[in-house]
Amino acid sequence: MDSFSKFTKNVSSNWTPFADKVSKGFTQYKQLATEKLGSNAEVTELPSDYVALEKRYEAVRQAQLLLVRHAKTYTAPPSQFDVQALQSQFSSLTSKIGGKQDAETVAAARREEEERNARSTHEHVLARSSLEVAEKIGLEEPLGAALFKFGSIEEKVGDEKLKQNKTIHRGFIEPTTGNIDSGIALAQNARKEVNAARLTLDAAKTSFKNAKPEKADAARRDVEAAEDHFVTVVEEAMKLMRAVVESPEHLRYLSELIKAQLAFHKEAAALLGDLAPEIDEILVTQEALYRHNSNN
């Protein structure tokens, strides 16, 4: 008997908060529906300071989301879905398999291809193409020699690009994403709480306005409680949004992004700067030979 009483007591204590939550949610939904239907429902205005801060916060939030999305695109490997790339991968795969449908061989070949793609950049793709073409043309040919030099250097540029991408992920994408999932997420939830509290307050005001005399005092107390809660959540939301807007971390992450790009472009410029005169020398020699042969 005591166990049954304890059980019913636990159910009752758990049910009450749930029922209150459902009731509050229904009240907020009813108030929102009333406003959407365009009736003369009373709508509490948000403080002007809150509205101004919310605009600043939203601009920062959207900037973070946009920059992370484009930074991920910027550091992503080139698409592996063009027809020539697929044909090349299929040819490589079948040659490794040697005509045998061996599961381990297929899996190993796929892993090798995935590892190759993981360290691939547009520079690496250009380097591999140049080296393959150079071999077909022949290194004794001026164009073949130039392509070989270019492919070798472009491979190094690609390696520097990979270093840049890792630095951008570590110094910009990961911390910015963490901030979006923590500080910004908290502020977003607080904004929802403000909207919910505003709906509850306006619903309480409507109930008080329409309350019968014997229920007026209780309705007035509901309004006062709703007003206190509204003020509390507005202050909390402003605190969280201000923390996002005024945080120096956004600038720190941006600085890391710029430094990573700067380091890459410096290394790439140095590598290509050494290569350019060599290609120009091959070009001058080839032009001279071409003119000489054309005149004879």
XYZ file of C-alpha atoms in Angstrom:
296
model
C 0.000 0.000 0.000
C 2.840 2.350 0.899
C 4.542 1.536 -2.421
C 1.367 2.371 -4.326
C 0.989 5.672 -2.464
C 4.627 6.528 -3.209
C 4.104 5.660 -6.868
C 0.988 7.830 -7.223
C 2.760 10.675 -5.412
C 5.703 10.512 -7.850
C 3.366 10.437 -10.840
C 1.489 13.435 -9.471
C 4.678 15.433 -8.848
C 6.009 14.640 -12.325
C 2.693 15.309 -14.008
C 2.195 18.785 -12.524
C 5.237 20.448 -14.186
C 4.368 18.715 -17.462
C 0.752 19.885 -17.285
C 1.881 23.425 -16.444
C 4.242 23.377 -19.419
C 1.491 22.177 -21.768
C -0.913 24.794 -20.424
C 1.635 27.578 -20.820
C 2.467 26.424 -24.341
C -1.200 26.413 -25.282
C -1.656 29.916 -23.842
C 1.287 31.200 -25.875
C 0.022 29.501 -29.028
C -3.463 30.949 -28.521
C -2.039 34.451 -28.045
C 0.149 34.108 -31.149
C -2.814 32.889 -33.195
C -4.886 35.840 -31.984
C -2.158 38.266 -33.082
C -1.701 36.565 -36.454
C -5.441 36.748 -37.144
C -5.211 40.521 -36.920
C -7.570 41.075 -33.996
C -7.128 43.948 -31.560
C -4.938 41.893 -29.242
C -2.605 43.824 -26.981
C 1.035 43.405 -27.983
C 3.779 44.389 -25.573
C 6.585 46.261 -27.306
C 10.123 45.135 -26.688
C 12.455 47.745 -25.142
C 14.167 49.916 -27.763
C 17.591 48.985 -26.330
C 16.729 45.317 -26.785
C 15.606 45.819 -30.390
C 18.767 47.771 -31.276
C 21.033 45.180 -29.643
C 19.158 42.344 -31.322
C 19.873 43.856 -34.753
C 23.581 44.131 -33.978
C 23.647 40.588 -32.626
C 21.832 39.153 -35.629
C 24.313 40.820 -37.998
C 27.227 39.225 -36.105
C 25.496 35.839 -36.009
C 24.819 35.858 -39.742
C 28.406 36.944 -40.432
C 29.784 34.005 -38.432
C 27.532 31.503 -40.180
C 28.397 32.892 -43.615
C 32.150 33.024 -43.055
C 32.303 29.478 -41.670
C 30.314 28.138 -44.619
C 32.585 29.819 -47.161
C 35.751 28.946 -45.240
C 34.739 25.281 -45.397
C 34.217 25.602 -49.150
C 37.560 27.405 -49.523
C 39.464 24.633 -47.739
C 37.534 21.719 -49.264
C 39.312 19.419 -51.754
C 38.340 19.791 -55.419
C 35.230 17.929 -56.531
C 35.812 14.297 -57.417
C 32.734 14.020 -59.574
C 33.841 15.144 -63.011
C 33.720 12.413 -65.646
C 37.446 12.294 -66.370
C 38.318 11.956 -62.697
C 35.829 9.122 -62.280
C 37.159 7.344 -65.353
C 40.717 7.707 -64.091
C 39.789 6.370 -60.650
C 37.898 3.446 -62.180
C 40.817 2.594 -64.470
C 43.257 2.770 -61.561
C 40.985 0.637 -59.421
C 40.470 -2.087 -62.024
C 44.191 -2.244 -62.814
C 44.960 -2.761 -59.127
C 42.303 -5.457 -58.839
C 43.701 -7.249 -61.870
C 40.313 -8.594 -62.836
C 39.775 -10.396 -59.537
C 36.770 -9.463 -57.428
C 38.729 -9.714 -54.214
C 37.057 -7.678 -51.419
C 40.293 -6.864 -49.606
C 41.963 -5.693 -52.819
C 39.003 -3.485 -53.679
C 38.912 -2.026 -50.163
C 42.666 -1.346 -50.182
C 42.446 0.372 -53.563
C 39.564 2.516 -52.391
C 41.411 3.485 -49.209
C 44.433 4.484 -51.283
C 42.221 6.608 -53.539
C 40.521 8.228 -50.544
C 43.873 9.071 -48.962
C 44.984 10.613 -52.226
C 41.821 12.685 -52.427
C 42.160 13.763 -48.787
C 45.494 15.438 -49.527
C 44.286 16.863 -52.810
C 44.011 20.544 -53.678
C 43.450 22.286 -56.986
C 47.207 22.830 -57.055
C 47.842 19.099 -56.618
C 45.408 18.281 -59.422
C 47.163 20.763 -61.715
C 50.560 19.377 -60.677
C 49.616 15.753 -61.390
C 48.156 16.660 -64.769
C 51.276 18.613 -65.711
C 53.622 15.803 -64.679
C 51.583 13.189 -66.552
C 51.507 15.295 -69.714
C 55.216 16.111 -69.379
C 56.032 12.408 -69.330
C 53.964 11.807 -72.459
C 55.552 14.720 -74.324
C 59.061 13.824 -73.169
C 61.419 15.772 -70.921
C 63.749 16.356 -73.857
C 61.078 18.585 -75.395
C 60.975 22.240 -74.207
C 57.264 22.026 -73.364
C 57.735 18.708 -71.568
C 60.635 20.102 -69.541
C 58.657 23.237 -68.657
C 55.605 21.224 -67.599
C 57.770 18.961 -65.470
C 59.290 21.957 -63.685
C 55.853 23.527 -63.238
C 54.285 20.286 -61.973
C 57.082 19.773 -59.455
C 56.717 23.286 -58.069
C 52.919 23.210 -58.147
C 53.052 20.031 -56.040
C 54.944 21.991 -53.389
C 52.430 24.842 -53.661
C 49.686 22.273 -53.069
C 51.471 21.030 -49.949
C 51.568 24.619 -48.677
C 47.872 24.929 -49.462
C 47.180 21.870 -47.292
C 49.124 23.480 -44.432
C 47.017 26.606 -44.871
C 43.782 24.617 -44.858
C 44.717 22.811 -41.649
C 45.615 26.106 -39.994
C 42.313 27.662 -41.096
C 40.382 24.694 -39.715
C 42.242 24.814 -36.417
C 42.377 28.590 -35.996
C 39.122 29.755 -37.617
C 36.544 27.131 -38.573
C 36.678 25.010 -35.410
C 36.644 27.835 -32.827
C 34.039 29.842 -34.741
C 31.826 26.770 -35.025
C 32.327 26.188 -31.300
C 31.227 29.742 -30.607
C 28.146 29.263 -32.789
C 27.273 26.091 -30.872
C 27.818 27.696 -27.455
C 27.550 31.465 -26.993
C 25.377 32.119 -30.028
C 23.202 29.085 -29.303
C 22.595 30.349 -25.758
C 21.633 33.774 -27.087
C 19.277 32.182 -29.606
C 17.522 30.228 -26.864
C 17.280 33.400 -24.791
C 15.619 35.206 -27.703
C 13.046 32.410 -27.884
C 12.443 32.769 -24.161
C 11.814 36.488 -24.635
C 9.266 35.813 -27.342
C 7.548 33.165 -25.205
C 7.509 35.468 -22.158
C 6.062 38.279 -24.235
C 3.246 36.029 -25.472
C 2.542 34.846 -21.919
C 2.452 38.445 -20.663
C 0.078 39.579 -23.392
C -2.153 36.572 -22.806
C -2.237 37.422 -19.087
C -3.132 41.034 -19.887
C -5.961 39.856 -22.130
C -7.255 37.527 -19.409
C -7.124 40.334 -16.850
C -8.949 42.657 -19.210
C -11.752 40.110 -19.650
C -11.745 38.746 -16.091
C -14.871 38.700 -13.974
C -14.722 40.802 -10.799
C -14.240 37.799 -8.539
C -11.215 36.686 -10.601
C -9.714 40.116 -11.188
C -7.200 39.939 -8.318
C -5.852 36.563 -9.412
C -5.630 37.761 -13.026
C -3.794 40.907 -11.911
C -1.267 38.809 -9.983
C -0.738 36.702 -13.108
C 0.014 39.872 -15.052
C 2.501 41.068 -12.441
C 4.244 37.681 -12.372
C 4.366 37.602 -16.169
C 5.803 41.139 -16.242
C 8.527 40.209 -13.756
C 9.417 37.121 -15.793
C 9.416 39.137 -19.017
C 11.824 41.710 -17.577
C 14.099 38.935 -16.287
C 14.352 37.081 -19.617
C 14.835 40.322 -21.555
C 17.768 41.254 -19.317
C 19.262 37.767 -19.646
C 18.902 37.799 -23.433
C 20.530 41.222 -23.669
C 23.405 39.997 -21.514
C 23.992 36.983 -23.780
C 23.601 38.931 -27.033
C 25.966 41.652 -25.795
C 28.529 38.975 -24.945
C 28.391 37.780 -28.564
C 28.502 41.261 -30.099
C 31.342 42.595 -27.939
C 33.480 39.440 -27.843
C 37.032 39.963 -29.171
C 37.192 36.303 -30.195
C 35.614 37.027 -33.598
C 38.546 39.310 -34.408
C 41.013 36.745 -33.077
C 39.635 34.035 -35.343
C 39.606 36.399 -38.316
C 43.238 37.275 -37.605
C 44.130 33.570 -37.672
C 42.386 33.203 -41.035
C 44.326 36.134 -42.492
C 47.655 34.893 -41.119
C 47.075 31.449 -42.616
C 46.348 32.931 -46.032
C 49.293 35.298 -45.809
C 51.709 32.479 -44.971
C 50.424 30.397 -47.880
C 50.623 33.206 -50.424
C 54.131 34.119 -49.289
C 55.355 30.547 -49.777
C 53.499 30.186 -53.067
C 54.913 33.482 -54.325
C 58.445 32.414 -53.404
C 58.109 29.041 -55.143
C 56.512 30.429 -58.283
C 58.868 33.425 -58.243
C 61.837 31.082 -58.596
C 60.089 29.079 -61.318
C 58.962 31.968 -63.541
C 62.486 32.976 -64.753
C 63.268 29.356 -65.624
C 60.125 29.048 -67.752
C 60.890 32.419 -69.374
C 64.389 31.176 -70.242
C 62.948 28.069 -71.910
C 60.474 30.310 -73.751
C 63.189 32.658 -75.062
C 65.262 29.708 -76.283
C 62.260 28.110 -77.970
C 61.290 31.397 -79.658
C 64.821 31.781 -81.025
C 64.823 28.226 -82.388
C 61.380 28.714 -83.882
C 62.375 31.904 -85.696
C 65.583 30.302 -86.927
C 63.752 27.277 -88.316
C 61.080 29.465 -89.877
C 63.672 31.491 -91.783
C 65.361 28.405 -93.207
